[in-house]
Structure formats: structure tokens, C-alpha cells
JSON list of C-alpha atoms in Angstrom, two decimals:
[
{"chain": "A", "resi": 7, "resn": "MET", "atom": "CA", "xyz": [-0.17, -0.12, -0.05]},
{"chain": "A", "resi": 8, "resn": "ASN", "atom": "CA", "xyz": [1.31, 3.48, -0.53]},
{"chain": "A", "resi": 9, "resn": "ASP", "atom": "CA", "xyz": [1.50, 5.33, 2.49]},
{"chain": "A", "resi": 10, "resn": "THR", "atom": "CA", "xyz": [2.39, 8.86, 2.49]},
{"chain": "A", "resi": 11, "resn": "THR", "atom": "CA", "xyz": [3.87, 8.38, 5.76]},
{"chain": "A", "resi": 12, "resn": "ASN", "atom": "CA", "xyz": [6.12, 5.36, 4.81]},
{"chain": "A", "resi": 13, "resn": "ASN", "atom": "CA", "xyz": [5.24, 4.18, 8.54]},
{"chain": "A", "resi": 14, "resn": "ILE", "atom": "CA", "xyz": [4.19, 0.70, 7.20]},
{"chain": "A", "resi": 15, "resn": "ILE", "atom": "CA", "xyz": [4.34, -2.59, 9.46]},
{"chain": "A", "resi": 16, "resn": "LYS", "atom": "CA", "xyz": [5.67, -5.21, 7.44]},
{"chain": "A", "resi": 17, "resn": "ILE", "atom": "CA", "xyz": [6.14, -8.98, 8.01]},
{"chain": "A", "resi": 18, "resn": "THR", "atom": "CA", "xyz": [8.63, -10.34, 5.74]},
{"chain": "A", "resi": 19, "resn": "GLY", "atom": "CA", "xyz": [9.97, -14.02, 5.70]},
{"chain": "A", "resi": 20, "resn": "THR", "atom": "CA", "xyz": [13.21, -15.72, 5.90]},
{"chain": "A", "resi": 21, "resn": "LYS", "atom": "CA", "xyz": [15.12, -16.39, 2.51]},
{"chain": "A", "resi": 22, "resn": "GLU", "atom": "CA", "xyz": [14.95, -20.02, 3.64]},
{"chain": "A", "resi": 23, "resn": "LEU", "atom": "CA", "xyz": [11.32, -20.08, 3.98]},
{"chain": "A", "resi": 24, "resn": "GLN", "atom": "CA", "xyz": [10.95, -18.35, 0.80]},
{"chain": "A", "resi": 25, "resn": "ARG", "atom": "CA", "xyz": [13.00, -21.16, -0.98]},
{"chain": "A", "resi": 26, "resn": "ALA", "atom": "CA", "xyz": [11.05, -23.85, 0.47]},
{"chain": "A", "resi": 27, "resn": "LEU", "atom": "CA", "xyz": [7.81, -22.21, -0.26]},
{"chain": "A", "resi": 28, "resn": "MET", "atom": "CA", "xyz": [8.87, -21.81, -3.92]},
{"chain": "A", "resi": 29, "resn": "ALA", "atom": "CA", "xyz": [10.66, -25.01, -4.10]},
{"chain": "A", "resi": 30, "resn": "LYS", "atom": "CA", "xyz": [7.71, -27.20, -2.32]},
{"chain": "A", "resi": 31, "resn": "ALA", "atom": "CA", "xyz": [4.26, -25.23, -2.38]},
{"chain": "A", "resi": 32, "resn": "ASP", "atom": "CA", "xyz": [2.23, -24.69, -5.33]},
{"chain": "A", "resi": 33, "resn": "PRO", "atom": "CA", "xyz": [2.29, -20.70, -6.11]},
{"chain": "A", "resi": 34, "resn": "LYS", "atom": "CA", "xyz": [-1.16, -20.50, -6.72]},
{"chain": "A", "resi": 35, "resn": "GLY", "atom": "CA", "xyz": [-1.52, -21.59, -2.86]},
{"chain": "A", "resi": 36, "resn": "ILE", "atom": "CA", "xyz": [0.88, -19.18, -1.86]},
{"chain": "A", "resi": 37, "resn": "GLN", "atom": "CA", "xyz": [-0.67, -16.33, -3.28]},
{"chain": "A", "resi": 38, "resn": "SER", "atom": "CA", "xyz": [-4.25, -17.43, -2.19]},
{"chain": "A", "resi": 39, "resn": "ALA", "atom": "CA", "xyz": [-2.91, -17.40, 1.57]},
{"chain": "A", "resi": 40, "resn": "VAL", "atom": "CA", "xyz": [-1.19, -13.95, 1.16]},
{"chain": "A", "resi": 41, "resn": "ARG", "atom": "CA", "xyz": [-4.53, -12.71, -0.50]},
{"chain": "A", "resi": 42, "resn": "ALA", "atom": "CA", "xyz": [-6.74, -14.30, 2.37]},
{"chain": "A", "resi": 43, "resn": "ASN", "atom": "CA", "xyz": [-4.35, -13.02, 5.32]},
{"chain": "A", "resi": 44, "resn": "THR", "atom": "CA", "xyz": [-4.00, -10.15, 3.99]},
{"chain": "A", "resi": 45, "resn": "LEU", "atom": "CA", "xyz": [-7.83, -9.15, 3.61]},
{"chain": "A", "resi": 46, "resn": "GLU", "atom": "CA", "xyz": [-8.24, -11.19, 7.34]},
{"chain": "A", "resi": 47, "resn": "LEU", "atom": "CA", "xyz": [-5.28, -8.65, 8.47]},
{"chain": "A", "resi": 48, "resn": "GLN", "atom": "CA", "xyz": [-7.67, -5.38, 6.78]},
{"chain": "A", "resi": 49, "resn": "GLN", "atom": "CA", "xyz": [-10.76, -6.73, 8.64]},
{"chain": "A", "resi": 50, "resn": "LYS", "atom": "CA", "xyz": [-9.02, -7.22, 12.02]},
{"chain": "A", "resi": 51, "resn": "ILE", "atom": "CA", "xyz": [-7.42, -3.48, 11.64]},
{"chain": "A", "resi": 52, "resn": "MET", "atom": "CA", "xyz": [-10.61, -1.96, 11.02]},
{"chain": "A", "resi": 53, "resn": "ARG", "atom": "CA", "xyz": [-12.08, -3.92, 14.23]},
{"chain": "A", "resi": 54, "resn": "GLN", "atom": "CA", "xyz": [-9.25, -2.81, 16.35]},
{"chain": "A", "resi": 55, "resn": "THR", "atom": "CA", "xyz": [-10.25, 0.93, 15.54]},
{"chain": "A", "resi": 56, "resn": "SER", "atom": "CA", "xyz": [-13.16, 0.27, 18.20]},
{"chain": "A", "resi": 57, "resn": "ILE", "atom": "CA", "xyz": [-10.86, -1.17, 20.77]},
{"chain": "A", "resi": 58, "resn": "ALA", "atom": "CA", "xyz": [-8.43, 1.36, 20.88]},
{"chain": "A", "resi": 59, "resn": "TYR", "atom": "CA", "xyz": [-9.73, 4.59, 20.18]},
{"chain": "A", "resi": 60, "resn": "ILE", "atom": "CA", "xyz": [-12.03, 4.62, 23.07]},
{"chain": "A", "resi": 61, "resn": "LYS", "atom": "CA", "xyz": [-11.65, 8.43, 24.40]},
{"chain": "A", "resi": 62, "resn": "GLY", "atom": "CA", "xyz": [-14.93, 9.43, 22.45]},
{"chain": "A", "resi": 63, "resn": "TYR", "atom": "CA", "xyz": [-13.86, 10.66, 18.83]},
{"chain": "A", "resi": 64, "resn": "SER", "atom": "CA", "xyz": [-14.88, 8.68, 16.08]},
{"chain": "A", "resi": 65, "resn": "GLN", "atom": "CA", "xyz": [-13.31, 6.07, 14.55]},
{"chain": "A", "resi": 66, "resn": "GLY", "atom": "CA", "xyz": [-15.00, 6.43, 11.17]},
{"chain": "A", "resi": 67, "resn": "ASN", "atom": "CA", "xyz": [-12.05, 8.35, 9.39]},
{"chain": "A", "resi": 68, "resn": "THR", "atom": "CA", "xyz": [-9.71, 5.30, 10.05]},
{"chain": "A", "resi": 69, "resn": "LYS", "atom": "CA", "xyz": [-11.97, 2.59, 9.32]},
{"chain": "A", "resi": 70, "resn": "ARG", "atom": "CA", "xyz": [-12.66, 4.12, 6.09]},
{"chain": "A", "resi": 71, "resn": "THR", "atom": "CA", "xyz": [-8.74, 4.61, 5.27]},
{"chain": "A", "resi": 72, "resn": "THR", "atom": "CA", "xyz": [-8.01, 1.25, 6.32]},
{"chain": "A", "resi": 73, "resn": "GLN", "atom": "CA", "xyz": [-6.71, -0.38, 3.06]},
{"chain": "A", "resi": 74, "resn": "PHE", "atom": "CA", "xyz": [-5.26, -3.52, 1.38]},
{"chain": "A", "resi": 75, "resn": "ASP", "atom": "CA", "xyz": [-3.12, -3.57, -1.82]},
{"chain": "A", "resi": 76, "resn": "PHE", "atom": "CA", "xyz": [-1.08, -6.68, -3.85]},
{"chain": "A", "resi": 77, "resn": "PRO", "atom": "CA", "xyz": [1.76, -4.93, -5.54]},
{"chain": "A", "resi": 78, "resn": "ALA", "atom": "CA", "xyz": [3.07, -8.09, -6.49]},
{"chain": "A", "resi": 79, "resn": "GLN", "atom": "CA", "xyz": [2.51, -11.94, -7.04]},
{"chain": "A", "resi": 80, "resn": "PHE", "atom": "CA", "xyz": [3.48, -12.85, -3.24]},
{"chain": "A", "resi": 81, "resn": "ILE", "atom": "CA", "xyz": [3.26, -9.55, -1.86]},
{"chain": "A", "resi": 82, "resn": "GLY", "atom": "CA", "xyz": [0.03, -8.44, 0.38]},
{"chain": "A", "resi": 83, "resn": "GLU", "atom": "CA", "xyz": [-0.19, -5.03, 2.51]},
{"chain": "A", "resi": 84, "resn": "ALA", "atom": "CA", "xyz": [-2.89, -3.63, 4.68]},
{"chain": "A", "resi": 85, "resn": "GLY", "atom": "CA", "xyz": [-2.73, -0.76, 7.07]},
{"chain": "A", "resi": 86, "resn": "ILE", "atom": "CA", "xyz": [-4.08, 3.00, 7.58]},
{"chain": "A", "resi": 87, "resn": "THR", "atom": "CA", "xyz": [-3.49, 5.88, 5.05]},
{"chain": "A", "resi": 88, "resn": "ARG", "atom": "CA", "xyz": [-4.42, 8.83, 7.58]},
{"chain": "A", "resi": 89, "resn": "TYR", "atom": "CA", "xyz": [-1.60, 11.29, 8.17]},
{"chain": "A", "resi": 90, "resn": "TYR", "atom": "CA", "xyz": [-1.91, 11.11, 11.81]},
{"chain": "A", "resi": 91, "resn": "ASN", "atom": "CA", "xyz": [-2.12, 7.46, 11.81]},
{"chain": "A", "resi": 92, "resn": "PRO", "atom": "CA", "xyz": [1.86, 6.98, 13.04]},
{"chain": "A", "resi": 93, "resn": "TYR", "atom": "CA", "xyz": [1.05, 9.11, 15.95]},
{"chain": "A", "resi": 94, "resn": "THR", "atom": "CA", "xyz": [-1.83, 7.42, 17.12]},
{"chain": "A", "resi": 95, "resn": "GLU", "atom": "CA", "xyz": [-0.27, 3.72, 16.60]},
{"chain": "A", "resi": 96, "resn": "PHE", "atom": "CA", "xyz": [2.93, 4.75, 17.90]},
{"chain": "A", "resi": 97, "resn": "GLY", "atom": "CA", "xyz": [2.15, 7.77, 20.53]},
{"chain": "A", "resi": 98, "resn": "THR", "atom": "CA", "xyz": [4.21, 11.21, 20.90]},
{"chain": "A", "resi": 99, "resn": "ARG", "atom": "CA", "xyz": [5.68, 12.79, 23.69]},
{"chain": "A", "resi": 100, "resn": "TYR", "atom": "CA", "xyz": [2.22, 14.42, 24.54]},
{"chain": "A", "resi": 101, "resn": "MET", "atom": "CA", "xyz": [-0.17, 11.05, 23.94]},
{"chain": "A", "resi": 102, "resn": "ALA", "atom": "CA", "xyz": [0.28, 7.52, 24.79]},
{"chain": "A", "resi": 103, "resn": "ALA", "atom": "CA", "xyz": [-0.16, 5.04, 21.65]},
{"chain": "A", "resi": 104, "resn": "GLU", "atom": "CA", "xyz": [-3.05, 3.69, 20.69]},
{"chain": "A", "resi": 105, "resn": "PRO", "atom": "CA", "xyz": [-2.27, 0.85, 18.47]},
{"chain": "A", "resi": 106, "resn": "VAL", "atom": "CA", "xyz": [-4.37, -0.48, 15.75]},
{"chain": "A", "resi": 107, "resn": "VAL", "atom": "CA", "xyz": [-2.27, -1.95, 13.17]},
{"chain": "A", "resi": 108, "resn": "GLY", "atom": "CA", "xyz": [0.36, -3.88, 15.66]},
{"chain": "A", "resi": 109, "resn": "PRO", "atom": "CA", "xyz": [-2.10, -5.72, 17.55]},
{"chain": "A", "resi": 110, "resn": "ALA", "atom": "CA", "xyz": [-3.79, -6.78, 14.69]},
{"chain": "A", "resi": 111, "resn": "ALA", "atom": "CA", "xyz": [-0.63, -7.84, 13.05]},
{"chain": "A", "resi": 112, "resn": "LYS", "atom": "CA", "xyz": [0.33, -9.95, 15.61]},
{"chain": "A", "resi": 113, "resn": "MET", "atom": "CA", "xyz": [-3.18, -11.77, 15.57]},
{"chain": "A", "resi": 114, "resn": "GLN", "atom": "CA", "xyz": [-2.84, -12.69, 11.80]},
{"chain": "A", "resi": 115, "resn": "THR", "atom": "CA", "xyz": [0.91, -13.62, 12.04]},
{"chain": "A", "resi": 116, "resn": "PRO", "atom": "CA", "xyz": [0.37, -17.26, 13.44]},
{"chain": "A", "resi": 117, "resn": "ILE", "atom": "CA", "xyz": [-2.45, -17.78, 11.23]},
{"chain": "A", "resi": 118, "resn": "PHE", "atom": "CA", "xyz": [-0.45, -16.80, 8.11]},
{"chain": "A", "resi": 119, "resn": "ILE", "atom": "CA", "xyz": [2.38, -19.04, 9.50]},
{"chain": "A", "resi": 120, "resn": "SER", "atom": "CA", "xyz": [0.17, -21.89, 10.06]},
{"chain": "A", "resi": 121, "resn": "ASP", "atom": "CA", "xyz": [-1.24, -21.46, 6.57]},
{"chain": "A", "resi": 122, "resn": "LEU", "atom": "CA", "xyz": [2.14, -21.58, 4.88]},
{"chain": "A", "resi": 123, "resn": "LYS", "atom": "CA", "xyz": [3.34, -24.49, 7.13]},
{"chain": "A", "resi": 124, "resn": "LYS", "atom": "CA", "xyz": [0.10, -26.12, 5.44]},
{"chain": "A", "resi": 125, "resn": "LEU", "atom": "CA", "xyz": [0.87, -25.29, 1.74]},
{"chain": "A", "resi": 126, "resn": "LEU", "atom": "CA", "xyz": [4.25, -26.96, 2.69]},
{"chain": "A", "resi": 127, "resn": "ALA", "atom": "CA", "xyz": [2.92, -30.48, 4.31]},
{"chain": "A", "resi": 128, "resn": "LYS", "atom": "CA", "xyz": [0.98, -30.94, 1.19]},
{"chain": "A", "resi": 129, "resn": "ARG", "atom": "CA", "xyz": [4.00, -31.32, -1.01]},
{"chain": "A", "resi": 130, "resn": "GLY", "atom": "CA", "xyz": [5.94, -32.76, 1.69]}
]
């Protein structure tokens, strides 16, 4: 996703995992897992706004700007594009962090890893 603030949380695998997936797993399965997990991550980010933003202000702008993209075959990106989201995500010296993307990614990561392991197990 193009984020004008360049504050994107990325999950990257090791080169060994990438080589194993390409050698042992069906490329369409990998692409399907990336797509499904990116979309699930986007939904989790949207749900997290209701949990993190509890100080009485609206979560509508953040929810509406939660986006996903697939810039390459095996890459999925999800995040929030509001200019102020790095401040809410990580906090400032004047306000505590109200993370949305980080907790959503923490929930989705084990699911994504499990999906990739299943793809490797199918081909043995």
C-alpha cells in the first residue's frame, strides 16, 4: 500500500522460507494464502479501531482509510492511510500510543504462518 507517511509494518520471511515455499508449495496456493491473510488483516485492523480509540472520538475516518493492496504476486499489504496514524499507532511525547495495526498484525501472523506450513506439508 502506498502510505504517504512511510510508516508501514511489514512482515517478511527469511530467505530459507521463501526458497522452501517456492520449491515445495504450489504458487497459486501461496498467492491464495497471501491474499486471504491480507484481507483478514485488513478486517482485524478495522475492528481494532473500536478497541483502541475509546476516548470519545469517532473511529470512522480510520476505518474508511483502512486499505489493502497486492503490489506483487506474493506480497500483500494492509494498513491505514491517514496522515496522523503514525502518531496514534506509536504515540508522541504528549499522548500515549493507541495501536491498531500492530495488534492486528500480531493476531494475524500466527494464522499466516500456519497457512504457509500447511502448504509445505501438502507437498511434503
